[in-house]
Amino acid sequence: MDRQKYLEAVKSSLEQNIYYHSLALEACMGGIYDYLKNNNLLKPNELTKEDWQLAGLIHDIDYVGEFKEFHPNKTKEALAKFNLEVDNQLIDLIKSHSPKSTGVNPQSQAQWSIFCTDSLTGLIVAVALVYPSKKLADVKVSSVLKRFLKEPKFAAGTRREEVKMCEKPEGLNIPLEKFIEICLTSMQSIASEIGL
Ligand SMILES: [Fe+2]
């Protein structure tokens, strides 16, 4: 797998904010994988870390042009334009981030990760933009948690009910505060790449 080729495909296909969101989700998927692995919580038969990250990177690649209304059911077709492909497990992983459009409900830990994280990245970005510095480095877990729980109108597009499913015992079983911490830290590690 050559990340650079997928990265260039995503970058050249998507508007900058969705491209940055894709990089953020790639980082979060890697961070969640590491957390599960390091705490011996990763289930057998999960895909590799590279697959988790790649799914995050390319999950919105068909959110453009003639594919947009079918998103995310046209990943294969969107990748084919760049002579790229992924296997069906990865396609299912990508589909699980939007069960309403695909009918694929999250089951594996990777699927719950992409489902729960997709709309959290936007809230974290919005919290950073409130700071005078507009830097992710200044964002605290407690600030994100407060905006998430106490200010439903803040970053109103955040699907809070979906993010909260990170706590589901049969899914990730990660407390919300810890989940936010993992995603925030992951995004901070690539802040300069996403303009924050
Ligand atoms: Fe997304």
PDB file of C-alpha atoms and ligand atoms in Angstrom:
ATOM      1  CA  MET A   1       0.000   0.000   0.000  1.00  0.00           C
ATOM      2  CA  ASP A   2       1.375   3.356  -0.952  1.00  0.00           C
ATOM      3  CA  ARG A   3      -0.128   6.015   1.285  1.00  0.00           C
ATOM      4  CA  GLN A   4       1.261   8.818  -0.819  1.00  0.00           C
ATOM      5  CA  LYS A   5      -0.789   7.806  -3.864  1.00  0.00           C
ATOM      6  CA  TYR A   6      -4.030   7.696  -1.866  1.00  0.00           C
ATOM      7  CA  LEU A   7      -3.123  10.970  -0.207  1.00  0.00           C
ATOM      8  CA  GLU A   8      -2.642  12.675  -3.542  1.00  0.00           C
ATOM      9  CA  ALA A   9      -5.940  11.261  -4.824  1.00  0.00           C
ATOM     10  CA  VAL A  10      -7.781  12.606  -1.779  1.00  0.00           C
ATOM     11  CA  LYS A  11      -6.005  15.951  -1.940  1.00  0.00           C
ATOM     12  CA  SER A  12      -6.718  16.513  -5.610  1.00  0.00           C
ATOM     13  CA  SER A  13     -10.368  15.369  -5.316  1.00  0.00           C
ATOM     14  CA  LEU A  14     -11.653  17.211  -2.287  1.00  0.00           C
ATOM     15  CA  GLU A  15     -12.134  20.750  -1.070  1.00  0.00           C
ATOM     16  CA  GLN A  16      -9.524  21.806   1.436  1.00  0.00           C
ATOM     17  CA  ASN A  17     -11.736  21.540   4.509  1.00  0.00           C
ATOM     18  CA  ILE A  18     -12.794  17.988   3.647  1.00  0.00           C
ATOM     19  CA  TYR A  19      -9.205  17.118   2.792  1.00  0.00           C
ATOM     20  CA  TYR A  20      -8.129  18.358   6.225  1.00  0.00           C
ATOM     21  CA  HIS A  21     -10.998  16.416   7.792  1.00  0.00           C
ATOM     22  CA  SER A  22      -9.748  13.303   5.987  1.00  0.00           C
ATOM     23  CA  LEU A  23      -6.250  13.770   7.399  1.00  0.00           C
ATOM     24  CA  ALA A  24      -7.762  14.293  10.848  1.00  0.00           C
ATOM     25  CA  LEU A  25      -9.790  11.108  10.617  1.00  0.00           C
ATOM     26  CA  GLU A  26      -6.728   9.182   9.420  1.00  0.00           C
ATOM     27  CA  ALA A  27      -4.844  10.381  12.501  1.00  0.00           C
ATOM     28  CA  CYS A  28      -7.724   9.589  14.870  1.00  0.00           C
ATOM     29  CA  MET A  29      -8.113   6.071  13.477  1.00  0.00           C
ATOM     30  CA  GLY A  30      -4.418   5.456  14.114  1.00  0.00           C
ATOM     31  CA  GLY A  31      -4.716   6.888  17.620  1.00  0.00           C
ATOM     32  CA  ILE A  32      -7.711   4.738  18.540  1.00  0.00           C
ATOM     33  CA  TYR A  33      -5.993   1.645  17.148  1.00  0.00           C
ATOM     34  CA  ASP A  34      -2.878   2.364  19.247  1.00  0.00           C
ATOM     35  CA  TYR A  35      -4.964   2.951  22.381  1.00  0.00           C
ATOM     36  CA  LEU A  36      -6.781  -0.362  21.984  1.00  0.00           C
ATOM     37  CA  LYS A  37      -3.596  -2.247  21.152  1.00  0.00           C
ATOM     38  CA  ASN A  38      -1.533  -0.747  23.968  1.00  0.00           C
ATOM     39  CA  ASN A  39      -4.243  -1.578  26.503  1.00  0.00           C
ATOM     40  CA  ASN A  40      -4.750  -5.124  25.208  1.00  0.00           C
ATOM     41  CA  LEU A  41      -8.275  -4.221  24.158  1.00  0.00           C
ATOM     42  CA  LEU A  42      -7.882  -4.874  20.454  1.00  0.00           C
ATOM     43  CA  LYS A  43     -10.033  -7.793  19.360  1.00  0.00           C
ATOM     44  CA  PRO A  44      -8.690 -10.603  17.193  1.00  0.00           C
ATOM     45  CA  ASN A  45      -9.481 -10.379  13.481  1.00  0.00           C
ATOM     46  CA  GLU A  46      -9.346  -6.590  13.424  1.00  0.00           C
ATOM     47  CA  LEU A  47      -7.769  -5.082  10.309  1.00  0.00           C
ATOM     48  CA  THR A  48      -4.227  -3.697  10.456  1.00  0.00           C
ATOM     49  CA  LYS A  49      -3.423  -0.210  11.688  1.00  0.00           C
ATOM     50  CA  GLU A  50      -2.544   0.744   8.121  1.00  0.00           C
ATOM     51  CA  ASP A  51      -6.045  -0.268   7.027  1.00  0.00           C
ATOM     52  CA  TRP A  52      -7.696   1.713   9.823  1.00  0.00           C
ATOM     53  CA  GLN A  53      -5.703   4.786   8.822  1.00  0.00           C
ATOM     54  CA  LEU A  54      -6.253   4.337   5.105  1.00  0.00           C
ATOM     55  CA  ALA A  55     -10.014   4.074   5.632  1.00  0.00           C
ATOM     56  CA  GLY A  56      -9.919   7.355   7.541  1.00  0.00           C
ATOM     57  CA  LEU A  57      -7.901   8.998   4.806  1.00  0.00           C
ATOM     58  CA  ILE A  58     -10.100   7.982   1.875  1.00  0.00           C
ATOM     59  CA  HIS A  59     -13.552   7.686   3.485  1.00  0.00           C
ATOM     60  CA  ASP A  60     -14.867  10.854   1.822  1.00  0.00           C
ATOM     61  CA  ILE A  61     -13.093  10.515  -1.531  1.00  0.00           C
ATOM     62  CA  ASP A  62     -16.387  10.044  -3.378  1.00  0.00           C
ATOM     63  CA  TYR A  63     -17.915  13.148  -1.801  1.00  0.00           C
ATOM     64  CA  VAL A  64     -17.491  14.999  -5.058  1.00  0.00           C
ATOM     65  CA  GLY A  65     -18.936  15.392  -8.557  1.00  0.00           C
ATOM     66  CA  GLU A  66     -21.180  12.677  -9.941  1.00  0.00           C
ATOM     67  CA  PHE A  67     -20.502  10.429  -6.959  1.00  0.00           C
ATOM     68  CA  LYS A  68     -21.518  12.887  -4.263  1.00  0.00           C
ATOM     69  CA  GLU A  69     -25.187  11.927  -4.016  1.00  0.00           C
ATOM     70  CA  PHE A  70     -24.196   8.271  -3.579  1.00  0.00           C
ATOM     71  CA  HIS A  71     -21.480   8.905  -0.990  1.00  0.00           C
ATOM     72  CA  PRO A  72     -19.957   6.728   0.466  1.00  0.00           C
ATOM     73  CA  ASN A  73     -21.067   3.991  -1.906  1.00  0.00           C
ATOM     74  CA  LYS A  74     -18.753   5.024  -4.738  1.00  0.00           C
ATOM     75  CA  THR A  75     -15.330   4.720  -3.142  1.00  0.00           C
ATOM     76  CA  LYS A  76     -14.199   2.100  -5.664  1.00  0.00           C
ATOM     77  CA  GLU A  77     -15.250   4.221  -8.611  1.00  0.00           C
ATOM     78  CA  ALA A  78     -13.637   7.351  -7.189  1.00  0.00           C
ATOM     79  CA  LEU A  79     -10.372   5.484  -6.569  1.00  0.00           C
ATOM     80  CA  ALA A  80     -10.467   3.923 -10.038  1.00  0.00           C
ATOM     81  CA  LYS A  81     -10.022   7.381 -11.524  1.00  0.00           C
ATOM     82  CA  PHE A  82      -6.565   7.316  -9.980  1.00  0.00           C
ATOM     83  CA  ASN A  83      -5.901   3.665 -10.861  1.00  0.00           C
ATOM     84  CA  LEU A  84      -6.180   2.829  -7.174  1.00  0.00           C
ATOM     85  CA  GLU A  85      -8.191   0.129  -5.464  1.00  0.00           C
ATOM     86  CA  VAL A  86      -8.862  -1.305  -2.025  1.00  0.00           C
ATOM     87  CA  ASP A  87     -10.274  -4.651  -0.924  1.00  0.00           C
ATOM     88  CA  ASN A  88     -13.850  -5.279   0.145  1.00  0.00           C
ATOM     89  CA  GLN A  89     -13.062  -5.266   3.863  1.00  0.00           C
ATOM     90  CA  LEU A  90     -11.864  -1.723   3.515  1.00  0.00           C
ATOM     91  CA  ILE A  91     -14.918  -0.815   1.464  1.00  0.00           C
ATOM     92  CA  ASP A  92     -17.156  -2.163   4.242  1.00  0.00           C
ATOM     93  CA  LEU A  93     -15.170  -0.245   6.822  1.00  0.00           C
ATOM     94  CA  ILE A  94     -15.682   2.969   4.874  1.00  0.00           C
ATOM     95  CA  LYS A  95     -19.373   2.245   4.371  1.00  0.00           C
ATOM     96  CA  SER A  96     -19.882   1.807   8.101  1.00  0.00           C
ATOM     97  CA  HIS A  97     -19.196   5.501   8.732  1.00  0.00           C
ATOM     98  CA  SER A  98     -22.587   6.257   7.168  1.00  0.00           C
ATOM     99  CA  PRO A  99     -25.022   3.375   7.819  1.00  0.00           C
ATOM    100  CA  LYS A 100     -28.008   5.442   6.706  1.00  0.00           C
ATOM    101  CA  SER A 101     -26.590   5.691   3.176  1.00  0.00           C
ATOM    102  CA  THR A 102     -25.017   2.257   2.918  1.00  0.00           C
ATOM    103  CA  GLY A 103     -26.960  -0.121   5.156  1.00  0.00           C
ATOM    104  CA  VAL A 104     -23.658  -1.238   6.699  1.00  0.00           C
ATOM    105  CA  ASN A 105     -23.902  -0.960  10.465  1.00  0.00           C
ATOM    106  CA  PRO A 106     -20.729  -0.803  12.559  1.00  0.00           C
ATOM    107  CA  GLN A 107     -19.703  -4.127  14.080  1.00  0.00           C
ATOM    108  CA  SER A 108     -15.919  -4.351  14.306  1.00  0.00           C
ATOM    109  CA  GLN A 109     -13.864  -1.975  16.425  1.00  0.00           C
ATOM    110  CA  ALA A 110     -12.515  -0.326  13.278  1.00  0.00           C
ATOM    111  CA  GLN A 111     -16.075   0.256  12.078  1.00  0.00           C
ATOM    112  CA  TRP A 112     -17.170   1.746  15.394  1.00  0.00           C
ATOM    113  CA  SER A 113     -14.092   3.958  15.344  1.00  0.00           C
ATOM    114  CA  ILE A 114     -14.791   5.487  11.966  1.00  0.00           C
ATOM    115  CA  PHE A 115     -18.494   5.823  12.785  1.00  0.00           C
ATOM    116  CA  CYS A 116     -17.972   7.540  16.148  1.00  0.00           C
ATOM    117  CA  THR A 117     -15.091   9.788  15.073  1.00  0.00           C
ATOM    118  CA  ASP A 118     -16.382  11.136  11.762  1.00  0.00           C
ATOM    119  CA  SER A 119     -18.250  14.082  13.214  1.00  0.00           C
ATOM    120  CA  LEU A 120     -16.061  14.593  16.297  1.00  0.00           C
ATOM    121  CA  THR A 121     -13.166  16.020  14.261  1.00  0.00           C
ATOM    122  CA  GLY A 122     -15.320  18.996  13.261  1.00  0.00           C
ATOM    123  CA  LEU A 123     -16.194  19.817  16.862  1.00  0.00           C
ATOM    124  CA  ILE A 124     -12.530  19.678  17.871  1.00  0.00           C
ATOM    125  CA  VAL A 125     -11.622  22.021  15.004  1.00  0.00           C
ATOM    126  CA  ALA A 126     -14.419  24.381  16.039  1.00  0.00           C
ATOM    127  CA  VAL A 127     -13.123  24.486  19.619  1.00  0.00           C
ATOM    128  CA  ALA A 128      -9.623  25.343  18.353  1.00  0.00           C
ATOM    129  CA  LEU A 129     -10.986  28.174  16.215  1.00  0.00           C
ATOM    130  CA  VAL A 130     -12.523  29.836  19.278  1.00  0.00           C
ATOM    131  CA  TYR A 131      -9.070  30.404  20.770  1.00  0.00           C
ATOM    132  CA  PRO A 132      -7.248  33.622  19.816  1.00  0.00           C
ATOM    133  CA  SER A 133      -4.318  31.504  18.616  1.00  0.00           C
ATOM    134  CA  LYS A 134      -6.636  29.171  16.666  1.00  0.00           C
ATOM    135  CA  LYS A 135      -4.174  26.420  17.546  1.00  0.00           C
ATOM    136  CA  LEU A 136      -5.061  22.828  18.374  1.00  0.00           C
ATOM    137  CA  ALA A 137      -2.147  22.838  20.801  1.00  0.00           C
ATOM    138  CA  ASP A 138      -4.128  25.171  23.081  1.00  0.00           C
ATOM    139  CA  VAL A 139      -7.236  22.967  23.177  1.00  0.00           C
ATOM    140  CA  LYS A 140      -7.944  21.039  26.371  1.00  0.00           C
ATOM    141  CA  VAL A 141      -9.945  17.825  26.638  1.00  0.00           C
ATOM    142  CA  SER A 142     -12.149  19.489  29.261  1.00  0.00           C
ATOM    143  CA  SER A 143     -13.047  22.311  26.841  1.00  0.00           C
ATOM    144  CA  VAL A 144     -14.080  19.881  24.114  1.00  0.00           C
ATOM    145  CA  LEU A 145     -16.066  17.801  26.594  1.00  0.00           C
ATOM    146  CA  LYS A 146     -17.863  20.870  27.950  1.00  0.00           C
ATOM    147  CA  ARG A 147     -18.812  22.106  24.469  1.00  0.00           C
ATOM    148  CA  PHE A 148     -19.919  18.610  23.571  1.00  0.00           C
ATOM    149  CA  LEU A 149     -22.095  17.967  26.613  1.00  0.00           C
ATOM    150  CA  LYS A 150     -23.304  21.404  27.705  1.00  0.00           C
ATOM    151  CA  GLU A 151     -23.541  23.349  24.449  1.00  0.00           C
ATOM    152  CA  PRO A 152     -25.570  21.366  21.926  1.00  0.00           C
ATOM    153  CA  LYS A 153     -25.776  24.365  19.598  1.00  0.00           C
ATOM    154  CA  PHE A 154     -21.988  24.665  19.383  1.00  0.00           C
ATOM    155  CA  ALA A 155     -20.793  22.951  16.177  1.00  0.00           C
ATOM    156  CA  ALA A 156     -24.384  21.846  15.792  1.00  0.00           C
ATOM    157  CA  GLY A 157     -23.532  19.545  12.889  1.00  0.00           C
ATOM    158  CA  THR A 158     -21.755  17.225  15.311  1.00  0.00           C
ATOM    159  CA  ARG A 159     -23.747  14.010  15.561  1.00  0.00           C
ATOM    160  CA  ARG A 160     -23.359  13.802  19.300  1.00  0.00           C
ATOM    161  CA  GLU A 161     -25.456  10.663  19.659  1.00  0.00           C
ATOM    162  CA  GLU A 162     -23.139   8.858  17.238  1.00  0.00           C
ATOM    163  CA  VAL A 163     -19.954  10.077  18.903  1.00  0.00           C
ATOM    164  CA  LYS A 164     -21.291   8.926  22.282  1.00  0.00           C
ATOM    165  CA  MET A 165     -21.624   5.396  20.960  1.00  0.00           C
ATOM    166  CA  CYS A 166     -17.865   5.085  21.621  1.00  0.00           C
ATOM    167  CA  GLU A 167     -19.035   3.985  25.076  1.00  0.00           C
ATOM    168  CA  LYS A 168     -21.072   1.035  23.809  1.00  0.00           C
ATOM    169  CA  PRO A 169     -19.753  -2.090  25.552  1.00  0.00           C
ATOM    170  CA  GLU A 170     -20.092  -4.270  22.448  1.00  0.00           C
ATOM    171  CA  GLY A 171     -18.300  -1.659  20.332  1.00  0.00           C
ATOM    172  CA  LEU A 172     -15.280   0.311  21.514  1.00  0.00           C
ATOM    173  CA  ASN A 173     -16.186   0.507  25.188  1.00  0.00           C
ATOM    174  CA  ILE A 174     -14.134   3.693  25.590  1.00  0.00           C
ATOM    175  CA  PRO A 175     -15.452   6.410  27.964  1.00  0.00           C
ATOM    176  CA  LEU A 176     -16.376   9.611  26.105  1.00  0.00           C
ATOM    177  CA  GLU A 177     -13.739  11.722  27.858  1.00  0.00           C
ATOM    178  CA  LYS A 178     -10.997   9.234  26.991  1.00  0.00           C
ATOM    179  CA  PHE A 179     -12.277   9.000  23.420  1.00  0.00           C
ATOM    180  CA  ILE A 180     -12.113  12.787  23.050  1.00  0.00           C
ATOM    181  CA  GLU A 181      -8.612  12.773  24.529  1.00  0.00           C
ATOM    182  CA  ILE A 182      -7.416  10.149  22.028  1.00  0.00           C
ATOM    183  CA  CYS A 183      -8.860  12.046  19.071  1.00  0.00           C
ATOM    184  CA  LEU A 184      -7.643  15.440  20.260  1.00  0.00           C
ATOM    185  CA  THR A 185      -4.117  14.139  20.844  1.00  0.00           C
ATOM    186  CA  SER A 186      -4.123  12.437  17.439  1.00  0.00           C
ATOM    187  CA  MET A 187      -5.187  15.633  15.707  1.00  0.00           C
ATOM    188  CA  GLN A 188      -2.658  17.712  17.652  1.00  0.00           C
ATOM    189  CA  SER A 189       0.075  15.432  16.311  1.00  0.00           C
ATOM    190  CA  ILE A 190      -0.727  16.522  12.736  1.00  0.00           C
ATOM    191  CA  ALA A 191      -1.877  20.075  13.512  1.00  0.00           C
ATOM    192  CA  SER A 192       0.513  21.759  11.104  1.00  0.00           C
ATOM    193  CA  GLU A 193      -0.716  19.568   8.242  1.00  0.00           C
ATOM    194  CA  ILE A 194      -4.314  20.662   8.769  1.00  0.00           C
ATOM    195  CA  GLY A 195      -3.691  24.369   9.208  1.00  0.00           C
ATOM    196  CA  LEU A 196      -4.214  24.389  12.982  1.00  0.00           C
TER     197      LEU A 196
HETATM  198 FE    FE B   1     -16.079  12.255   7.043  1.00  0.00          FE
END
